[in-house]
Every structure is written in C-alpha cells, then in structure tokens.
Amino acid sequence: MDKRNIVLVGFMGTGKTTIGRLLSAQTGMPLVDMDAMIEARAGKSINAIFAEDGEPHFRKLERDMVRELSARSGQVISTGGGIVLNPDNIADYAKTGLVVCLLASSKTILERVQHDDTRPLLAGDKQDKIVQLLETRRPLYEAIDLKINTDGLAPEDIAARIIDLYHSNNS
Ligand code: S3P
C-alpha cells in the first residue's frame, strides 16, 4: 500500500521546515518544501513573485501545487502559512495524507522570523503584522483536526508526536 503523506500546516515561523526535515530523516520519505518548489519553478523568490505578479498569482501557483502534490504519496510536505486561506487545499491534502497544524505564540513566531526578510506579508512592522494576521487566520488553523502547540517543545519532541499521530491515525 502507498504510504500516506505527512502535511505540515501552520503560520509562518511555526517550524514547518525544521520539523519537516526531521520527519523526512526519520521516515525516509522525501521532504517537499512548497515555497522552495514554487520559487524554483518560477525562477524567482517569493518576495519577487508577490512584488511582480501579486499575491493572487502566488495563491494560484500554490493551489496548482497542492493539486499536484496531493495526488502523490510517500512525501513529507512543508506548506506555506497561507495554505489555509483556501479550504480546498486542506480538503485535498487530507484525502491522501495526515494534515498536522503547528501552532506557536506570536512571541515565539516573532523570535523566529525577526531577522528574516523573505516573507512579503511581514514586511514593515513585523510584530504588528504577525499579531494582525494571526488574529484573522486563527479560526482557519484552529479548524484543522490535529494541532500541536510547539511553544517550549524541542523539534525532536514535536517530530516524535507527529510520528505517533501518523501511526495511530490510519484513515
Ligand atoms: C505565507 C507564508 C510563507 C510564504 C509566503 C506567504 C503566508 O511561507 O508561502 O510568504 O501567507 O502565510 P512560510 O509559512 O513557510 O513562511
């Protein structure tokens, strides 16, 4: 039987890529980082895609990639934080994989993204942007069945919990 995907969802800076690497190493399944793949295909950075083509175009590239990846199995998928904006994305991923949402406080998120300028939606006053965006998106992340509050947890512990979930959720 094909191995189900593990799909990591969550706000920017909740550790999706870090945890994805650990899960990939532990399961032997390849890590697919959606943002990195979108950048490679577009031949430009996420910042450049937003600036030159606009956010709606980025969301379309994201949507197309969800369709493509959710049709395959045996992957650890690290998504972009805005994947939850279109409920079809989550519904598609849930058909072939275990979808896990990583949560973190705005304080933890700010610490993680403070010195990183690769996220167009956080340009300007990062703290302000994080608080506002988290507020509007909170219901979308909360709506995902499996959630892990990562505050104060080591990446290895988070990965171990996800592996447990992966083995105990067979549907
Ligand atoms: C976004 C999150 C980013 C990236 C883009 C938009 C968002 O991914 O897809 O900047 O809307 O939350 P990360 O969550 O990996 O930072």
PDB file of C-alpha atoms and ligand atoms in Angstrom:
ATOM      1  CA  MET A   1       0.000   0.000   0.000  1.00  0.00           C
ATOM      2  CA  ASP A   2       1.203   3.509  -0.743  1.00  0.00           C
ATOM      3  CA  LYS A   3       2.451   5.481   2.235  1.00  0.00           C
ATOM      4  CA  ARG A   4       0.277   8.425   3.187  1.00  0.00           C
ATOM      5  CA  ASN A   5       1.826  11.876   3.062  1.00  0.00           C
ATOM      6  CA  ILE A   6       2.566  13.910   6.155  1.00  0.00           C
ATOM      7  CA  VAL A   7       1.480  17.510   5.544  1.00  0.00           C
ATOM      8  CA  LEU A   8       2.674  20.274   7.848  1.00  0.00           C
ATOM      9  CA  VAL A   9       0.488  23.358   8.077  1.00  0.00           C
ATOM     10  CA  GLY A  10       0.810  26.427  10.278  1.00  0.00           C
ATOM     11  CA  PHE A  11       1.562  30.128  10.459  1.00  0.00           C
ATOM     12  CA  MET A  12       4.937  31.451   9.284  1.00  0.00           C
ATOM     13  CA  GLY A  13       7.671  30.653  11.784  1.00  0.00           C
ATOM     14  CA  THR A  14       5.919  27.724  13.466  1.00  0.00           C
ATOM     15  CA  GLY A  15       8.726  25.375  12.403  1.00  0.00           C
ATOM     16  CA  LYS A  16       7.228  23.564   9.410  1.00  0.00           C
ATOM     17  CA  THR A  17      10.510  23.296   7.502  1.00  0.00           C
ATOM     18  CA  THR A  18      12.616  22.323  10.528  1.00  0.00           C
ATOM     19  CA  ILE A  19      10.130  19.661  11.615  1.00  0.00           C
ATOM     20  CA  GLY A  20       9.716  18.548   8.004  1.00  0.00           C
ATOM     21  CA  ARG A  21      13.458  17.834   7.759  1.00  0.00           C
ATOM     22  CA  LEU A  22      13.377  15.744  10.928  1.00  0.00           C
ATOM     23  CA  LEU A  23      10.310  13.818   9.764  1.00  0.00           C
ATOM     24  CA  SER A  24      11.883  13.192   6.390  1.00  0.00           C
ATOM     25  CA  ALA A  25      15.043  11.822   8.021  1.00  0.00           C
ATOM     26  CA  GLN A  26      13.024   9.603  10.348  1.00  0.00           C
ATOM     27  CA  THR A  27      10.510   8.230   7.861  1.00  0.00           C
ATOM     28  CA  GLY A  28      12.787   8.049   4.824  1.00  0.00           C
ATOM     29  CA  MET A  29      10.113   9.943   2.861  1.00  0.00           C
ATOM     30  CA  PRO A  30      11.392  12.902   0.796  1.00  0.00           C
ATOM     31  CA  LEU A  31      10.711  16.426   2.047  1.00  0.00           C
ATOM     32  CA  VAL A  32       8.844  18.647  -0.392  1.00  0.00           C
ATOM     33  CA  ASP A  33       9.033  22.297   0.613  1.00  0.00           C
ATOM     34  CA  MET A  34       6.251  24.050  -1.307  1.00  0.00           C
ATOM     35  CA  ASP A  35       7.732  27.550  -1.125  1.00  0.00           C
ATOM     36  CA  ALA A  36      11.139  26.309  -2.316  1.00  0.00           C
ATOM     37  CA  MET A  37       9.480  24.432  -5.180  1.00  0.00           C
ATOM     38  CA  ILE A  38       7.366  27.427  -6.201  1.00  0.00           C
ATOM     39  CA  GLU A  39      10.498  29.597  -6.206  1.00  0.00           C
ATOM     40  CA  ALA A  40      12.470  27.057  -8.247  1.00  0.00           C
ATOM     41  CA  ARG A  41       9.723  26.760 -10.856  1.00  0.00           C
ATOM     42  CA  ALA A  42       9.075  30.487 -11.082  1.00  0.00           C
ATOM     43  CA  GLY A  43      12.811  31.182 -11.181  1.00  0.00           C
ATOM     44  CA  LYS A  44      12.377  33.928  -8.588  1.00  0.00           C
ATOM     45  CA  SER A  45      11.912  34.457  -4.888  1.00  0.00           C
ATOM     46  CA  ILE A  46       8.567  34.565  -3.075  1.00  0.00           C
ATOM     47  CA  ASN A  47       9.250  38.281  -2.471  1.00  0.00           C
ATOM     48  CA  ALA A  48       9.684  38.823  -6.229  1.00  0.00           C
ATOM     49  CA  ILE A  49       6.549  36.815  -7.079  1.00  0.00           C
ATOM     50  CA  PHE A  50       4.467  38.936  -4.677  1.00  0.00           C
ATOM     51  CA  ALA A  51       6.021  42.187  -5.898  1.00  0.00           C
ATOM     52  CA  GLU A  52       5.925  41.492  -9.643  1.00  0.00           C
ATOM     53  CA  ASP A  53       2.917  39.194 -10.069  1.00  0.00           C
ATOM     54  CA  GLY A  54       0.839  39.878  -6.951  1.00  0.00           C
ATOM     55  CA  GLU A  55      -0.469  37.709  -4.130  1.00  0.00           C
ATOM     56  CA  PRO A  56      -3.417  36.260  -6.154  1.00  0.00           C
ATOM     57  CA  HIS A  57      -0.937  34.839  -8.660  1.00  0.00           C
ATOM     58  CA  PHE A  58       1.109  33.308  -5.828  1.00  0.00           C
ATOM     59  CA  ARG A  59      -2.059  31.729  -4.408  1.00  0.00           C
ATOM     60  CA  LYS A  60      -2.789  30.225  -7.811  1.00  0.00           C
ATOM     61  CA  LEU A  61       0.695  28.707  -8.031  1.00  0.00           C
ATOM     62  CA  GLU A  62       0.171  27.380  -4.512  1.00  0.00           C
ATOM     63  CA  ARG A  63      -3.242  25.909  -5.401  1.00  0.00           C
ATOM     64  CA  ASP A  64      -1.883  24.203  -8.522  1.00  0.00           C
ATOM     65  CA  MET A  65       0.930  22.696  -6.485  1.00  0.00           C
ATOM     66  CA  VAL A  66      -1.497  21.351  -3.859  1.00  0.00           C
ATOM     67  CA  ARG A  67      -3.423  19.560  -6.603  1.00  0.00           C
ATOM     68  CA  GLU A  68      -0.216  18.069  -7.928  1.00  0.00           C
ATOM     69  CA  LEU A  69       1.278  17.022  -4.577  1.00  0.00           C
ATOM     70  CA  SER A  70      -1.944  15.693  -3.062  1.00  0.00           C
ATOM     71  CA  ALA A  71      -2.213  13.265  -5.977  1.00  0.00           C
ATOM     72  CA  ARG A  72       1.074  11.629  -4.912  1.00  0.00           C
ATOM     73  CA  SER A  73       2.006   9.639  -1.833  1.00  0.00           C
ATOM     74  CA  GLY A  74       5.019   8.987   0.398  1.00  0.00           C
ATOM     75  CA  GLN A  75       6.094  12.590   0.928  1.00  0.00           C
ATOM     76  CA  VAL A  76       6.615  14.923   3.863  1.00  0.00           C
ATOM     77  CA  ILE A  77       5.165  18.235   2.672  1.00  0.00           C
ATOM     78  CA  SER A  78       6.025  21.566   4.252  1.00  0.00           C
ATOM     79  CA  THR A  79       3.383  24.087   3.162  1.00  0.00           C
ATOM     80  CA  GLY A  80       3.353  27.899   3.161  1.00  0.00           C
ATOM     81  CA  GLY A  81       1.475  29.562   6.020  1.00  0.00           C
ATOM     82  CA  GLY A  82      -1.299  30.821   3.738  1.00  0.00           C
ATOM     83  CA  ILE A  83      -2.353  27.391   2.508  1.00  0.00           C
ATOM     84  CA  VAL A  84      -5.341  27.509   4.885  1.00  0.00           C
ATOM     85  CA  LEU A  85      -6.816  30.522   3.057  1.00  0.00           C
ATOM     86  CA  ASN A  86      -8.377  28.147   0.529  1.00  0.00           C
ATOM     87  CA  PRO A  87     -10.244  25.300   2.295  1.00  0.00           C
ATOM     88  CA  ASP A  88      -9.930  23.167  -0.856  1.00  0.00           C
ATOM     89  CA  ASN A  89      -6.192  22.957  -0.173  1.00  0.00           C
ATOM     90  CA  ILE A  90      -6.732  21.316   3.200  1.00  0.00           C
ATOM     91  CA  ALA A  91      -9.503  19.069   1.856  1.00  0.00           C
ATOM     92  CA  ASP A  92      -7.238  17.843  -0.965  1.00  0.00           C
ATOM     93  CA  TYR A  93      -4.288  17.180   1.317  1.00  0.00           C
ATOM     94  CA  ALA A  94      -6.499  15.354   3.840  1.00  0.00           C
ATOM     95  CA  LYS A  95      -7.500  12.832   1.156  1.00  0.00           C
ATOM     96  CA  THR A  96      -4.001  11.402   0.821  1.00  0.00           C
ATOM     97  CA  GLY A  97      -2.212  12.473   3.962  1.00  0.00           C
ATOM     98  CA  LEU A  98      -2.106  13.268   7.618  1.00  0.00           C
ATOM     99  CA  VAL A  99      -2.509  17.026   7.973  1.00  0.00           C
ATOM    100  CA  VAL A 100      -0.935  18.439  11.142  1.00  0.00           C
ATOM    101  CA  CYS A 101      -1.095  22.081  12.139  1.00  0.00           C
ATOM    102  CA  LEU A 102       1.790  23.563  14.129  1.00  0.00           C
ATOM    103  CA  LEU A 103       0.821  26.383  16.486  1.00  0.00           C
ATOM    104  CA  ALA A 104       3.043  28.919  18.252  1.00  0.00           C
ATOM    105  CA  SER A 105       2.525  32.153  20.156  1.00  0.00           C
ATOM    106  CA  SER A 106       3.118  35.478  18.396  1.00  0.00           C
ATOM    107  CA  LYS A 107       6.137  35.959  20.698  1.00  0.00           C
ATOM    108  CA  THR A 108       7.749  32.696  19.558  1.00  0.00           C
ATOM    109  CA  ILE A 109       6.942  33.471  15.932  1.00  0.00           C
ATOM    110  CA  LEU A 110       8.494  36.932  16.176  1.00  0.00           C
ATOM    111  CA  GLU A 111      11.676  35.480  17.689  1.00  0.00           C
ATOM    112  CA  ARG A 112      11.958  33.013  14.817  1.00  0.00           C
ATOM    113  CA  VAL A 113      11.294  35.392  11.913  1.00  0.00           C
ATOM    114  CA  GLN A 114      12.809  38.605  13.299  1.00  0.00           C
ATOM    115  CA  HIS A 115      15.945  38.584  11.158  1.00  0.00           C
ATOM    116  CA  ASP A 116      14.388  37.092   8.071  1.00  0.00           C
ATOM    117  CA  ASP A 117      13.149  39.297   5.241  1.00  0.00           C
ATOM    118  CA  THR A 118      11.969  36.579   2.876  1.00  0.00           C
ATOM    119  CA  ARG A 119       8.295  36.908   3.853  1.00  0.00           C
ATOM    120  CA  PRO A 120       6.473  39.689   1.962  1.00  0.00           C
ATOM    121  CA  LEU A 121       3.445  39.640   4.270  1.00  0.00           C
ATOM    122  CA  LEU A 122       5.632  40.552   7.251  1.00  0.00           C
ATOM    123  CA  ALA A 123       7.411  43.493   5.612  1.00  0.00           C
ATOM    124  CA  GLY A 124       7.359  46.592   7.822  1.00  0.00           C
ATOM    125  CA  ASP A 125       6.476  46.296  11.488  1.00  0.00           C
ATOM    126  CA  LYS A 126       6.813  42.533  11.914  1.00  0.00           C
ATOM    127  CA  GLN A 127       5.246  42.327  15.343  1.00  0.00           C
ATOM    128  CA  ASP A 128       2.201  44.262  14.195  1.00  0.00           C
ATOM    129  CA  LYS A 129       1.819  42.187  11.051  1.00  0.00           C
ATOM    130  CA  ILE A 130       2.145  38.900  12.946  1.00  0.00           C
ATOM    131  CA  VAL A 131      -0.476  39.850  15.539  1.00  0.00           C
ATOM    132  CA  GLN A 132      -2.934  41.051  12.880  1.00  0.00           C
ATOM    133  CA  LEU A 133      -2.508  38.123  10.507  1.00  0.00           C
ATOM    134  CA  LEU A 134      -2.634  35.568  13.321  1.00  0.00           C
ATOM    135  CA  GLU A 135      -5.856  37.134  14.517  1.00  0.00           C
ATOM    136  CA  THR A 136      -7.575  36.860  11.145  1.00  0.00           C
ATOM    137  CA  ARG A 137      -6.246  33.385  10.390  1.00  0.00           C
ATOM    138  CA  ARG A 138      -6.655  31.823  13.825  1.00  0.00           C
ATOM    139  CA  PRO A 139     -10.045  30.187  13.015  1.00  0.00           C
ATOM    140  CA  LEU A 140      -8.562  28.627   9.884  1.00  0.00           C
ATOM    141  CA  TYR A 141      -5.698  26.992  11.790  1.00  0.00           C
ATOM    142  CA  GLU A 142      -7.992  26.026  14.657  1.00  0.00           C
ATOM    143  CA  ALA A 143     -10.291  24.241  12.198  1.00  0.00           C
ATOM    144  CA  ILE A 144      -7.620  21.634  11.464  1.00  0.00           C
ATOM    145  CA  ASP A 145      -8.235  18.441  13.466  1.00  0.00           C
ATOM    146  CA  LEU A 146      -4.672  17.672  14.508  1.00  0.00           C
ATOM    147  CA  LYS A 147      -2.775  20.534  16.121  1.00  0.00           C
ATOM    148  CA  ILE A 148       0.408  20.728  18.162  1.00  0.00           C
ATOM    149  CA  ASN A 149       1.279  23.700  20.311  1.00  0.00           C
ATOM    150  CA  THR A 150       5.019  23.940  19.742  1.00  0.00           C
ATOM    151  CA  ASP A 151       5.825  26.588  22.371  1.00  0.00           C
ATOM    152  CA  GLY A 152       8.559  25.257  24.637  1.00  0.00           C
ATOM    153  CA  LEU A 153       8.856  21.940  22.802  1.00  0.00           C
ATOM    154  CA  ALA A 154      12.089  20.716  21.216  1.00  0.00           C
ATOM    155  CA  PRO A 155      11.857  19.996  17.458  1.00  0.00           C
ATOM    156  CA  GLU A 156      12.683  16.319  18.143  1.00  0.00           C
ATOM    157  CA  ASP A 157       9.717  16.045  20.530  1.00  0.00           C
ATOM    158  CA  ILE A 158       7.371  17.656  18.013  1.00  0.00           C
ATOM    159  CA  ALA A 159       8.555  15.247  15.307  1.00  0.00           C
ATOM    160  CA  ALA A 160       8.077  12.280  17.666  1.00  0.00           C
ATOM    161  CA  ARG A 161       4.479  13.347  18.380  1.00  0.00           C
ATOM    162  CA  ILE A 162       3.750  13.590  14.682  1.00  0.00           C
ATOM    163  CA  ILE A 163       5.209  10.141  14.038  1.00  0.00           C
ATOM    164  CA  ASP A 164       2.912   8.794  16.795  1.00  0.00           C
ATOM    165  CA  LEU A 165      -0.073  10.505  15.167  1.00  0.00           C
ATOM    166  CA  TYR A 166       0.953   9.118  11.805  1.00  0.00           C
ATOM    167  CA  HIS A 167       0.959   5.577  13.154  1.00  0.00           C
ATOM    168  CA  SER A 168      -2.249   5.907  15.157  1.00  0.00           C
ATOM    169  CA  ASN A 169      -4.384   7.703  12.517  1.00  0.00           C
ATOM    170  CA  ASN A 170      -4.912   5.203   9.772  1.00  0.00           C
ATOM    171  CA  SER A 171      -7.778   6.730   7.857  1.00  0.00           C
TER     172      SER A 171
HETATM  173  C1  S3P B   1       2.879  32.976   3.543  1.00  0.00           C
HETATM  174  C2  S3P B   1       3.809  32.158   4.144  1.00  0.00           C
HETATM  175  C3  S3P B   1       5.124  31.870   3.555  1.00  0.00           C
HETATM  176  C4  S3P B   1       5.058  32.008   2.027  1.00  0.00           C
HETATM  177  C5  S3P B   1       4.503  33.334   1.632  1.00  0.00           C
HETATM  178  C6  S3P B   1       3.101  33.583   2.192  1.00  0.00           C
HETATM  179  C7  S3P B   1       1.584  33.239   4.225  1.00  0.00           C
HETATM  180  O1  S3P B   1       5.543  30.558   3.900  1.00  0.00           O
HETATM  181  O2  S3P B   1       4.293  30.969   1.474  1.00  0.00           O
HETATM  182  O3  S3P B   1       5.394  34.307   2.097  1.00  0.00           O
HETATM  183  O4  S3P B   1       0.640  33.729   3.578  1.00  0.00           O
HETATM  184  O5  S3P B   1       1.485  32.919   5.441  1.00  0.00           O
HETATM  185  P1  S3P B   1       6.107  30.140   5.363  1.00  0.00           P
HETATM  186  O6  S3P B   1       4.921  29.812   6.204  1.00  0.00           O
HETATM  187  O7  S3P B   1       6.941  28.935   5.068  1.00  0.00           O
HETATM  188  O8  S3P B   1       6.893  31.272   5.877  1.00  0.00           O
END
